[in-house]
PDB file of C-alpha atoms in Angstrom:
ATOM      1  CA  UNK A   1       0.000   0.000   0.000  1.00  0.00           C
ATOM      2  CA  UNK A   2       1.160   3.347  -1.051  1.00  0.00           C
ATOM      3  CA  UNK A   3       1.035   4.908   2.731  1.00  0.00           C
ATOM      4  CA  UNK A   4       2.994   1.398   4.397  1.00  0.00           C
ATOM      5  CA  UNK A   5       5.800   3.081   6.388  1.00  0.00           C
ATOM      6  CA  UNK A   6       5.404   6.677   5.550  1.00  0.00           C
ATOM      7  CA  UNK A   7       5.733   8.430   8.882  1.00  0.00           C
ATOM      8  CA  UNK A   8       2.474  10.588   9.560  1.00  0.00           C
ATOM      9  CA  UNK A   9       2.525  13.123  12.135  1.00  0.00           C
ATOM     10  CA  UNK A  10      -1.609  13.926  13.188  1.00  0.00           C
ATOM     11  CA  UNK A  11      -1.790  16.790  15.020  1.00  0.00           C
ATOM     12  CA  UNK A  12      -5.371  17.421  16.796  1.00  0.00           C
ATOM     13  CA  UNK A  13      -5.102  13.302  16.490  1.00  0.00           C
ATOM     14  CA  UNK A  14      -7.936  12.905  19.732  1.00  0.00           C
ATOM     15  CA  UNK A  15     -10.390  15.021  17.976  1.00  0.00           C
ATOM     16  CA  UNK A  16     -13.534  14.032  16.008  1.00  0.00           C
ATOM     17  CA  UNK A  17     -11.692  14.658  12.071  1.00  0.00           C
ATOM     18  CA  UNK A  18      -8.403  13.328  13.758  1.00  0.00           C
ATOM     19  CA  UNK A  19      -9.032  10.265  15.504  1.00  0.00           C
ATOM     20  CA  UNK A  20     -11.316   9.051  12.959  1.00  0.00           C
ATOM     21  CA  UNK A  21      -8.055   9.712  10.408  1.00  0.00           C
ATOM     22  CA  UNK A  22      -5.953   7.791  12.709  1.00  0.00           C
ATOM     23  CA  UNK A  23      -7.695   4.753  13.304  1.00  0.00           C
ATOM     24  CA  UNK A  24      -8.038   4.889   9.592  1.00  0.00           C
ATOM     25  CA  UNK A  25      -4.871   4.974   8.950  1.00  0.00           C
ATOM     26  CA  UNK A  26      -3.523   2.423  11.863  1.00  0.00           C
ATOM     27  CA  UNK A  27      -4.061  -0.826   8.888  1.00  0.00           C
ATOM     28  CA  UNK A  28      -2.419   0.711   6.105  1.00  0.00           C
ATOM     29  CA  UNK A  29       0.804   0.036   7.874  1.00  0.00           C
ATOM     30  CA  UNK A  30       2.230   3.878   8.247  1.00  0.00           C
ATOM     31  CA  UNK A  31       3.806   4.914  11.309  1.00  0.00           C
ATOM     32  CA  UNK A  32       1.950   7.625  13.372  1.00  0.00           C
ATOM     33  CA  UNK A  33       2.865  10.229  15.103  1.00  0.00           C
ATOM     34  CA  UNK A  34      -0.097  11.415  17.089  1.00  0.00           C
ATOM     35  CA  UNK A  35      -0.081  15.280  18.852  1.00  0.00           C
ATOM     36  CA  UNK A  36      -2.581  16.790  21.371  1.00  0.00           C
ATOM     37  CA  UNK A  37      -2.309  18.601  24.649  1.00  0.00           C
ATOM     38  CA  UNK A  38      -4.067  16.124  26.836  1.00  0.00           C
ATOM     39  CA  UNK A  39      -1.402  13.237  27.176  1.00  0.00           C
ATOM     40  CA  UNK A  40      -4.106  10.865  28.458  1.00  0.00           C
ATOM     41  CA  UNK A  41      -6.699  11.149  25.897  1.00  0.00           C
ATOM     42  CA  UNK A  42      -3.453  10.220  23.325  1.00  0.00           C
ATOM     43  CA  UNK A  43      -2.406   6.991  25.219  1.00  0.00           C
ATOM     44  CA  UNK A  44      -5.919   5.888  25.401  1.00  0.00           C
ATOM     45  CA  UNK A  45      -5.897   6.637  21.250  1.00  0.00           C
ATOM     46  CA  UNK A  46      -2.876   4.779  20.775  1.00  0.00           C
ATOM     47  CA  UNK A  47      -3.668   1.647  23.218  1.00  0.00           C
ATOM     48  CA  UNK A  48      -6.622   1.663  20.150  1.00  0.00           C
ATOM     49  CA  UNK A  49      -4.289   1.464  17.388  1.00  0.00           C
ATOM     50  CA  UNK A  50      -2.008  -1.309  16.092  1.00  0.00           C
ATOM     51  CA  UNK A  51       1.481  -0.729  14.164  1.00  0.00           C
ATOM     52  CA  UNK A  52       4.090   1.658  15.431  1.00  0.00           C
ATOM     53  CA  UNK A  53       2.659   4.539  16.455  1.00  0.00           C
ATOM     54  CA  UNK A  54       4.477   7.827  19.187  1.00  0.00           C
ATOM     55  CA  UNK A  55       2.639   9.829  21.041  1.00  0.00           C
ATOM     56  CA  UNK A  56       3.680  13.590  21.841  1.00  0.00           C
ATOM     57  CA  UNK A  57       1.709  15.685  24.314  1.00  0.00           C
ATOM     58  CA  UNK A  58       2.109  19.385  22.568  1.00  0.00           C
ATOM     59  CA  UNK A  59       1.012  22.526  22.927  1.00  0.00           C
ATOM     60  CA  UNK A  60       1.112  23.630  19.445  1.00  0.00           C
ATOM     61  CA  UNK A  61       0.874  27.355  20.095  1.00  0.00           C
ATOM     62  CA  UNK A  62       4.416  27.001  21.847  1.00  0.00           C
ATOM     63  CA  UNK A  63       6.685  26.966  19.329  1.00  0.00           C
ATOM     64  CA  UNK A  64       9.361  25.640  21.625  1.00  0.00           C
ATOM     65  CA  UNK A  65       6.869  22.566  21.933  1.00  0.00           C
ATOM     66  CA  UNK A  66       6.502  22.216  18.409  1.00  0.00           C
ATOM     67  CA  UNK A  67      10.375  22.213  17.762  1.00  0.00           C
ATOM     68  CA  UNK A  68      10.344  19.391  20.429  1.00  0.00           C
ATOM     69  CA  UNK A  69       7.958  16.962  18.553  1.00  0.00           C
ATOM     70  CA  UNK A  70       9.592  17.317  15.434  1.00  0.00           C
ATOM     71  CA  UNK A  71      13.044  16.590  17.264  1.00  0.00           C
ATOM     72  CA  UNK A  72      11.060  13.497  18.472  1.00  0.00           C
ATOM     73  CA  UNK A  73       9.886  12.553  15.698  1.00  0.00           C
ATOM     74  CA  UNK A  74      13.081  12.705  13.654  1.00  0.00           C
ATOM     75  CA  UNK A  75      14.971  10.777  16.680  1.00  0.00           C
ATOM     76  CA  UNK A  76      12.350   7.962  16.429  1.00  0.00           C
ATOM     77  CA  UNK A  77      11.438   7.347  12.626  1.00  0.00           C
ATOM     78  CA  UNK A  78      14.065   9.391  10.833  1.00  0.00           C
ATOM     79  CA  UNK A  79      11.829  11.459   8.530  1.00  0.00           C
ATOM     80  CA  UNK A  80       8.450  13.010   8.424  1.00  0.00           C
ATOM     81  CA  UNK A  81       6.280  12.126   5.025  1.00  0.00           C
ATOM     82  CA  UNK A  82       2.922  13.793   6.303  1.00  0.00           C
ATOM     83  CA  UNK A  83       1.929  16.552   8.955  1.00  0.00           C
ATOM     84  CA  UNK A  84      -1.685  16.447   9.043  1.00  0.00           C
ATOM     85  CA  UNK A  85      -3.272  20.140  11.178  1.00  0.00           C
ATOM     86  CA  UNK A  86      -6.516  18.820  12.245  1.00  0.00           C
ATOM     87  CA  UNK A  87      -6.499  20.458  15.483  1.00  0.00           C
ATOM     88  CA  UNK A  88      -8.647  23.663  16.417  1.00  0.00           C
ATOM     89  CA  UNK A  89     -11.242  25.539  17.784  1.00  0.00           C
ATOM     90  CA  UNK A  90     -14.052  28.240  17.649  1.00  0.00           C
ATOM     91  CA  UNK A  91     -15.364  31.360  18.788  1.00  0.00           C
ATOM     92  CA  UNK A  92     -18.084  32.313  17.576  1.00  0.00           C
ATOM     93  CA  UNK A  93     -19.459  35.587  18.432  1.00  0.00           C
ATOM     94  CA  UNK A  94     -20.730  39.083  17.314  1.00  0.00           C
ATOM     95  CA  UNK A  95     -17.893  41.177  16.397  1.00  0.00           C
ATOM     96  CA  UNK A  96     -18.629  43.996  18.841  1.00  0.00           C
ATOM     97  CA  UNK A  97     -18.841  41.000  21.773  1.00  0.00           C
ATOM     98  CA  UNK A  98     -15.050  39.573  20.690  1.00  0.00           C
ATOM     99  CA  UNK A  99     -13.194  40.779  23.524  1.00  0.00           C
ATOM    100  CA  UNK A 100      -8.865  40.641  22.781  1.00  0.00           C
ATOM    101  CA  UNK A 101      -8.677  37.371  24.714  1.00  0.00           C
ATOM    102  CA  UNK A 102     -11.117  35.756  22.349  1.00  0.00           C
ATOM    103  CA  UNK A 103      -9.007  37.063  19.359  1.00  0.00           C
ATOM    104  CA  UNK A 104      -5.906  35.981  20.764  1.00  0.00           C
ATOM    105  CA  UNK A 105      -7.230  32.649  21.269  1.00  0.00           C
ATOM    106  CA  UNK A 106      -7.913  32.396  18.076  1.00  0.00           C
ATOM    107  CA  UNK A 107      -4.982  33.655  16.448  1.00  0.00           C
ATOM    108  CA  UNK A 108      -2.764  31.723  19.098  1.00  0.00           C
ATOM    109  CA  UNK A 109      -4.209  28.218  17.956  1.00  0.00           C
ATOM    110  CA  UNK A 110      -5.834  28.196  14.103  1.00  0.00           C
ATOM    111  CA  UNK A 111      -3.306  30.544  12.823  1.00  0.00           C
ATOM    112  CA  UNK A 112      -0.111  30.100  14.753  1.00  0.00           C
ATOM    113  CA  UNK A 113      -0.068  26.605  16.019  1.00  0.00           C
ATOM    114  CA  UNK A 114      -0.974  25.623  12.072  1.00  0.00           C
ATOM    115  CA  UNK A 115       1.992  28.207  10.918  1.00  0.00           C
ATOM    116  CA  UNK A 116       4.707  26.678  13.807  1.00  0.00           C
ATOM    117  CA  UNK A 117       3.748  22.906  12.670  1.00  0.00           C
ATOM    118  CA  UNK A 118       3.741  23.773   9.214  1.00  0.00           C
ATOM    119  CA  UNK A 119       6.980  25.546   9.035  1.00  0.00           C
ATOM    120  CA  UNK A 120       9.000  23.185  11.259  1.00  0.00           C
ATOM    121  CA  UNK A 121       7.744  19.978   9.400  1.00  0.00           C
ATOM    122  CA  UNK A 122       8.616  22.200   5.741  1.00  0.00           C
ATOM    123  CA  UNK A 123      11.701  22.354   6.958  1.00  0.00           C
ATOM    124  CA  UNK A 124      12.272  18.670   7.268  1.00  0.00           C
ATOM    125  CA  UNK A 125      10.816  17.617   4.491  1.00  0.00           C
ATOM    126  CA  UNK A 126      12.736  20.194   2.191  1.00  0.00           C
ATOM    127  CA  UNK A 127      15.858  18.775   3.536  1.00  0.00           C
ATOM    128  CA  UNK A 128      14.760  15.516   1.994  1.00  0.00           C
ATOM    129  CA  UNK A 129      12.923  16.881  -1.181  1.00  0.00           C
ATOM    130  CA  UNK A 130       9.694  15.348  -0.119  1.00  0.00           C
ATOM    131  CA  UNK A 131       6.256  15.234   1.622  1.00  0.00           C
ATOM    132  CA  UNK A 132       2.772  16.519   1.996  1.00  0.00           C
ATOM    133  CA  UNK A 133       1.239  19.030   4.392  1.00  0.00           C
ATOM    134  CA  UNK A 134      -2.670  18.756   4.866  1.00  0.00           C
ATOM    135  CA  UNK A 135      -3.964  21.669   6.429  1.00  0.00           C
ATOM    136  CA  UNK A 136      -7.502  21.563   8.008  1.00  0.00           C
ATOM    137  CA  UNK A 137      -9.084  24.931   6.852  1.00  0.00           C
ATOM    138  CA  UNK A 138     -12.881  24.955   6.980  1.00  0.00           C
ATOM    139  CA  UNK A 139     -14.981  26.540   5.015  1.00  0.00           C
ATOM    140  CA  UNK A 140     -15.077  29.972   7.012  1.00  0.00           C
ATOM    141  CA  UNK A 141     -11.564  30.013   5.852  1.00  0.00           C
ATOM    142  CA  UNK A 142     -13.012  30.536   2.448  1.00  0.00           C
ATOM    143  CA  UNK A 143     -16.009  32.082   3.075  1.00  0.00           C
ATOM    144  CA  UNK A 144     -17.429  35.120   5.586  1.00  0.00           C
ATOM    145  CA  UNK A 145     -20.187  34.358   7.976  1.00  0.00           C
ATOM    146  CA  UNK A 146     -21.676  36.326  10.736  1.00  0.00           C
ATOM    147  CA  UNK A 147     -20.598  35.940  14.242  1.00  0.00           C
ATOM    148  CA  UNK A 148     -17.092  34.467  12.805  1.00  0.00           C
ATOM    149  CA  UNK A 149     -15.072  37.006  12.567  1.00  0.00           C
ATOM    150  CA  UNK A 150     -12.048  36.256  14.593  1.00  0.00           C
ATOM    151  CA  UNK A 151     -12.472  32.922  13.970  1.00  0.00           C
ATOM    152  CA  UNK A 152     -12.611  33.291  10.325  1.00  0.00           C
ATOM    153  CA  UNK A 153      -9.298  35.888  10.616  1.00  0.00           C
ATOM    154  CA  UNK A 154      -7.870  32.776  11.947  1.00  0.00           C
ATOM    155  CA  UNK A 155      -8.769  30.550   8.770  1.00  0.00           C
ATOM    156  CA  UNK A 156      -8.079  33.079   6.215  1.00  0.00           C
ATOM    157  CA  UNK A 157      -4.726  33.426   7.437  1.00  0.00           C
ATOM    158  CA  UNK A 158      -4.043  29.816   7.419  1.00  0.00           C
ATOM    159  CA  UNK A 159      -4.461  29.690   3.853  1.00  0.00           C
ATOM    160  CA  UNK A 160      -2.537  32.907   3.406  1.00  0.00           C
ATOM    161  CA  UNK A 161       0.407  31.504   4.811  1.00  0.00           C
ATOM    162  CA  UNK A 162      -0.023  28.044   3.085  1.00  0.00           C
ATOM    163  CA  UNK A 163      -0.544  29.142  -0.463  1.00  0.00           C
ATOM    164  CA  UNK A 164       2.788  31.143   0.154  1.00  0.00           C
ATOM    165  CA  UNK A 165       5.011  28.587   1.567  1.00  0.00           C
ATOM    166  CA  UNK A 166       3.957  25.990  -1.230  1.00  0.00           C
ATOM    167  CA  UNK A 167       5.127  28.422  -3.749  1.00  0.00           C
ATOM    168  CA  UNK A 168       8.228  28.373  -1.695  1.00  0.00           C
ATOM    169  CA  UNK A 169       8.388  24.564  -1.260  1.00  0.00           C
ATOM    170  CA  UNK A 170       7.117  23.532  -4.967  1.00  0.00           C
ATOM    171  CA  UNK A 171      10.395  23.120  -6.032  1.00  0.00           C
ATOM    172  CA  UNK A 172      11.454  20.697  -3.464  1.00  0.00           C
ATOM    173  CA  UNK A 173       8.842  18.309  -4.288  1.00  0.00           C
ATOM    174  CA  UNK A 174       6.573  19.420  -1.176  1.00  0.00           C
ATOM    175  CA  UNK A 175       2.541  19.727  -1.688  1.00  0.00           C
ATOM    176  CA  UNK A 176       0.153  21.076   0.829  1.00  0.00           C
ATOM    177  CA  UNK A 177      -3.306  20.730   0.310  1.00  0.00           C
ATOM    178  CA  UNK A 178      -6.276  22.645   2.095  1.00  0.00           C
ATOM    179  CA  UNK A 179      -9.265  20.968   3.401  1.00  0.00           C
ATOM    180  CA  UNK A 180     -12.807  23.708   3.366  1.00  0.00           C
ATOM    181  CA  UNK A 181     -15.022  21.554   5.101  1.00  0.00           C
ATOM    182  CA  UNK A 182     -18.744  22.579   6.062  1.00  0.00           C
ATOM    183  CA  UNK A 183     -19.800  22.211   9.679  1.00  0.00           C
ATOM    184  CA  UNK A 184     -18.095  18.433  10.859  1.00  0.00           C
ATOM    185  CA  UNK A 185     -20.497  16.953  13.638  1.00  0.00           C
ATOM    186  CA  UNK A 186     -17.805  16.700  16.232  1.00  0.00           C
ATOM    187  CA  UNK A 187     -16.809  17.961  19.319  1.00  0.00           C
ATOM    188  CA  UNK A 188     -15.705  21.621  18.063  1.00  0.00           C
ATOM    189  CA  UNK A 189     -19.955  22.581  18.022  1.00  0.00           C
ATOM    190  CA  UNK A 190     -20.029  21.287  22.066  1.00  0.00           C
ATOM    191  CA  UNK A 191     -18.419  24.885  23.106  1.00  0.00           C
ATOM    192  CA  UNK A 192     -19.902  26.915  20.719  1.00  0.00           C
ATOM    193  CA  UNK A 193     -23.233  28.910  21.837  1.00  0.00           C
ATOM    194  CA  UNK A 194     -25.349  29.131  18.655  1.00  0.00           C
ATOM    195  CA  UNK A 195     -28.303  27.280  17.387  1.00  0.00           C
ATOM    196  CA  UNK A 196     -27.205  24.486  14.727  1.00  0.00           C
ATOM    197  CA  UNK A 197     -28.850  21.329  13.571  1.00  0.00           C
ATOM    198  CA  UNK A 198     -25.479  18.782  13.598  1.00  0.00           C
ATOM    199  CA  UNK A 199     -27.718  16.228  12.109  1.00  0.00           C
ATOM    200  CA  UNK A 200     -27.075  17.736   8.719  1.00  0.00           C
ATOM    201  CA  UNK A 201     -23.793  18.377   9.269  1.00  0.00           C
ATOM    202  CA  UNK A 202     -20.639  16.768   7.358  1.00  0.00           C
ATOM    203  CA  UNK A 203     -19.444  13.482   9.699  1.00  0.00           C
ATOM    204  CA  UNK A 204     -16.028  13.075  10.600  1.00  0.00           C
ATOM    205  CA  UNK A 205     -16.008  10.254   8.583  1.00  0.00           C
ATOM    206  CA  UNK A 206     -16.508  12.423   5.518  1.00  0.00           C
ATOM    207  CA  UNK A 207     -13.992  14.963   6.613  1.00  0.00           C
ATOM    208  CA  UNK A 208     -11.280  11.803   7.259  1.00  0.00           C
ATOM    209  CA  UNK A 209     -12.164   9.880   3.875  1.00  0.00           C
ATOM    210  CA  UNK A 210     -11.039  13.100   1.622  1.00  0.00           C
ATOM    211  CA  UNK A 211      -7.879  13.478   3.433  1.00  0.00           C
ATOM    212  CA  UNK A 212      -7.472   9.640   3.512  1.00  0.00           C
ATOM    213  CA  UNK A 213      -8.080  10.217  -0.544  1.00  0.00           C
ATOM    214  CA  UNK A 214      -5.702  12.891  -0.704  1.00  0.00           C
ATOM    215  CA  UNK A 215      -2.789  11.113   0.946  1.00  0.00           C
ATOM    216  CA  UNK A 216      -3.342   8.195  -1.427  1.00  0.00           C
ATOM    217  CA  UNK A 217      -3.398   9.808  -4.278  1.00  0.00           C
ATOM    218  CA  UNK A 218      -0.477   8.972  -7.215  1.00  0.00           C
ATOM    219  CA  UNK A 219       2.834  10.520  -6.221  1.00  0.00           C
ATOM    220  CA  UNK A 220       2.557  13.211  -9.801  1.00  0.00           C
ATOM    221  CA  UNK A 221      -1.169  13.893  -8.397  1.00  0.00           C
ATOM    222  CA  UNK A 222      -1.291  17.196  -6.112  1.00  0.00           C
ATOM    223  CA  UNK A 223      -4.663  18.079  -4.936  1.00  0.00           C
ATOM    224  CA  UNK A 224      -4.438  21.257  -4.046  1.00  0.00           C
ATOM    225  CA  UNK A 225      -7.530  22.330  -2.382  1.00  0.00           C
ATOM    226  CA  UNK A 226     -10.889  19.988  -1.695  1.00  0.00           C
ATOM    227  CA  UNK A 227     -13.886  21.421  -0.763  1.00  0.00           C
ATOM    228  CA  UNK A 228     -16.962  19.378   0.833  1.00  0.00           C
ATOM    229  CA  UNK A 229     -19.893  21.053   2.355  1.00  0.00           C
ATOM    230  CA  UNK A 230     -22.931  19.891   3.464  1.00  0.00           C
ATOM    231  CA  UNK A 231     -26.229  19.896   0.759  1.00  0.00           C
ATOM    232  CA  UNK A 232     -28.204  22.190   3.522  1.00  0.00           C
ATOM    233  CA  UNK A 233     -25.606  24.815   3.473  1.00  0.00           C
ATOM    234  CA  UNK A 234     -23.682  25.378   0.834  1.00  0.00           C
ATOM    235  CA  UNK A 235     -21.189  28.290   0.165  1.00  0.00           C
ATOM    236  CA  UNK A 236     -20.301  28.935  -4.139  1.00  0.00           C
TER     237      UNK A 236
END
């Protein structure tokens, strides 16, 4: 199989998009590298799993942290193929209501923990003249919405910065592909205070199954953007 012993680093690996991606991947033979903050929720993940897999508790808006876990990472496998950025969260809020601690939070995890993950696993796989970034946008990094607009400064940055650096890293055989999903049933709508029907939402599955496609696709094939939404709510 195309993915057997590629080294695949999942960061946001215990949430809904992530952990259905992991388990997904834990038969195809790759060795994962799974990241979250809560170091319990990770070993439970793993104990799940078969094949070789590291877990690395990581704050990923430290970028000292993220430094660390690719330094792991390298010391235990040798190389990274993959960095998926599946982790985040939302605020979701009028704009006159966002207070600077919302915005920071925001900034501080979408759009800097993607950037310090991104960057430090570019740099690795430049080195080597290989791999593939999959960054978890959403579609409110693609489209405006009321009530998102710090989270949405978050996504739009996120594919700022990624459209620049694969320019950057074209050359070296690198592709990153962005992921504008429509609302994902999971976890990330359990915090957020607005009315929503999840039962016509997108399911994790979904969300896991295009990235799973994208990973497996032919080594000349780079899909640059994929964009699912839900048939109750679509964005053009």
């Amino acid at each position: 199989m195309m993915l057997q012993d590629k080294v695949i680093v999942i960061v946001g690996a215990t949430g809904g998009i992530g952990s259905t991606l992991t388990r997904q991947l834990s038969s195809t033979g790759a060795r994962l590298v799974l990241v979250a903050r809560d170091g319990e929720s990770l070993a439970a993940l793993a104990n799940e799993l078969s094949g070789e897999v590291l877990t690395v508790p990581t704050d990923i808006t430290q970028s000292q942290q993220v430094d660390a876990l690719i330094q792991r990472t390298i010391a235990q496998f040798g190389q990274i193929d993959v960095l998926v950025n599946a982790a985040g969260a939302g605020i979701l809020k009028a704009y006159n209501t966002i207070e600077s601690a919302d915005l920071d939070a925001m900034l501080d995890l979408n759009l800097k923990g993607c950037f310090y993950t991104t960057q430090a696993a570019a740099k690795e796989m430049q080195k080597r003249k290989s791999g593939h970034i999959c960054n978890v946008v959403g579609i409110l990094g693609k489209h405006s919405m009321p009530m998102a607009a710090a989270y949405s400064a978050s996504k739009f940055g996120v594919v700022g910065f990624s459209k620049c650096i694969a320019e950057e890293l074209k050359r070296f055989g690198v592709k990153i592909t962005l992921f504008y999903f429509g609302g994902i049933d999971s976890s990330f709508w359990d915090k957020v205070n607005l009315k929503v029907d999840r039962s016509k939402m997108l399911s994790c599955e979904t969300a896991a199954n295009a990235i799973f496609y994208a990973l497996s696709a032919e080594p000349q094939a780079i899909p640059m953007e994929i964009n699912i939404q839900p048939e109750s709510h679509l964005f053009f």
